[in-house]
Amino acid sequence: MGVSREQAAENRRAIVAAATRLFRERGVEAVGLSELMKNAGFTQGGFYNHFESKADLVAEVLASAIAEGIADFAKLARAPVDESTTALRRYINWYLSKAHRDNIDHGCPVTGFAGDAPRLGAGAQSHFAGGLDDLITILAGLIAESGSLAGAGRAQDATRTGNQLVLRNAGCAGPVTVCRAGCASAFERDSGERSPTRARVNR
């Protein structure tokens, strides 16, 4: 008796969930298909009933994690704040908190996958870069709303400061990590500036 369409979809979600957890904890290259499928509750042979390759799985993991992370960020950005703080300050305090730092499974996907991004396929890198663009947009909006910029209302200045916040919050290797993740073009396009790594190489 074959597996129903609903059960097949549930099995696929279980594989993606297991992969997301393992990839975040140990990195994409460190996780083999045998271990991955065992953690998902299946045999290795069943993997190819759902994905053509590990690269296809990785792309789906990135798409799912980025979408979930950006939705959470957007929800936090829209939540009401009292007069004692601003949405931007609340976001920064949350992002740099120990709770967020230790939440490997569900923390910021940009930081969580930045170390893997340079070695991923084009599909996964595209999802990563798109998530970074979305994060910059959210941060730029919070900065503009907070009135913390001189000459508030200049979208280019807000975006540039948003880029700087993304670089700072990405942690680990800062700007080098993010730019090496294949997303330097996002900064160059939005801010009109050279990426930190490219600027250093061109000196």
CSV table of C-alpha atoms in Angstrom, one decimal, residues 81-161:
chain,number,residue,atom,x,y,z
A,81,VAL,CA,6.0,49.8,22.4
A,82,ASP,CA,5.6,52.0,25.5
A,83,GLU,CA,7.1,55.5,25.9
A,84,SER,CA,10.2,54.2,27.7
A,85,THR,CA,11.8,52.7,24.5
A,86,THR,CA,11.5,52.5,20.7
A,87,ALA,CA,10.8,49.6,18.4
A,88,LEU,CA,14.4,49.9,17.2
A,89,ARG,CA,15.9,49.7,20.7
A,90,ARG,CA,13.6,46.8,21.6
A,91,TYR,CA,14.8,45.0,18.5
A,92,ILE,CA,18.5,45.5,19.2
A,93,ASN,CA,18.1,44.5,22.9
A,94,TRP,CA,16.3,41.3,21.8
A,95,TYR,CA,18.7,40.5,19.0
A,96,LEU,CA,21.8,40.9,21.3
A,97,SER,CA,20.1,39.1,24.3
A,98,LYS,CA,21.4,35.8,25.7
A,99,ALA,CA,18.1,34.2,25.0
A,100,HIS,CA,18.4,34.9,21.3
A,101,ARG,CA,22.0,34.1,21.1
A,102,ASP,CA,21.4,30.7,22.7
A,103,ASN,CA,18.3,29.9,20.5
A,104,ILE,CA,20.2,28.1,17.8
A,105,ASP,CA,17.2,26.2,16.4
A,106,HIS,CA,15.1,29.3,15.9
A,107,GLY,CA,17.4,32.3,16.1
A,108,CYS,CA,18.2,34.7,13.3
A,109,PRO,CA,18.7,32.6,10.1
A,110,VAL,CA,21.1,35.1,8.6
A,111,THR,CA,23.5,34.6,11.5
A,112,GLY,CA,22.6,30.9,11.7
A,113,PHE,CA,23.6,30.1,8.1
A,114,ALA,CA,26.2,32.8,7.3
A,115,GLY,CA,29.1,30.4,7.9
A,116,ASP,CA,27.6,27.9,5.4
A,117,ALA,CA,26.4,30.3,2.8
A,118,PRO,CA,29.7,30.6,0.8
A,119,ARG,CA,29.6,26.8,0.1
A,120,LEU,CA,25.9,26.4,-0.7
A,121,GLY,CA,24.3,26.1,-4.1
A,122,ALA,CA,22.9,29.0,-6.0
A,123,GLY,CA,19.3,28.3,-4.9
A,124,ALA,CA,20.2,28.4,-1.2
A,125,GLN,CA,22.4,31.4,-1.6
A,126,SER,CA,19.6,33.2,-3.3
A,127,HIS,CA,17.3,32.6,-0.4
A,128,PHE,CA,20.0,33.8,2.0
A,129,ALA,CA,20.5,37.0,0.1
A,130,GLY,CA,16.8,37.6,-0.1
A,131,GLY,CA,16.5,37.2,3.6
A,132,LEU,CA,19.3,39.6,4.2
A,133,ASP,CA,17.6,42.2,1.9
A,134,ASP,CA,14.3,41.8,3.9
A,135,LEU,CA,16.1,42.2,7.2
A,136,ILE,CA,17.8,45.4,6.0
A,137,THR,CA,14.4,46.7,4.9
A,138,ILE,CA,12.9,46.0,8.3
A,139,LEU,CA,15.8,47.6,10.2
A,140,ALA,CA,15.8,50.7,7.9
A,141,GLY,CA,12.1,51.1,8.7
A,142,LEU,CA,12.7,50.9,12.4
A,143,ILE,CA,15.6,53.4,12.1
A,144,ALA,CA,13.5,55.9,10.2
A,145,GLU,CA,10.6,55.6,12.7
A,146,SER,CA,12.9,56.1,15.6
A,147,GLY,CA,14.1,59.5,14.3
A,148,SER,CA,17.6,58.5,15.3
A,149,LEU,CA,19.2,59.7,12.1
A,150,ALA,CA,20.3,63.2,11.4
A,151,GLY,CA,18.2,64.4,8.6
A,152,ALA,CA,15.5,61.7,9.3
A,153,GLY,CA,13.5,60.6,6.2
A,154,ARG,CA,16.5,60.0,4.0
A,155,ALA,CA,15.9,56.5,2.9
A,156,GLN,CA,19.5,56.0,1.7
A,157,ASP,CA,20.9,57.0,5.1
A,158,ALA,CA,18.4,54.7,6.9
A,159,THR,CA,19.4,51.8,4.7
A,160,ARG,CA,23.1,52.4,5.2
A,161,THR,CA,22.7,52.4,8.9
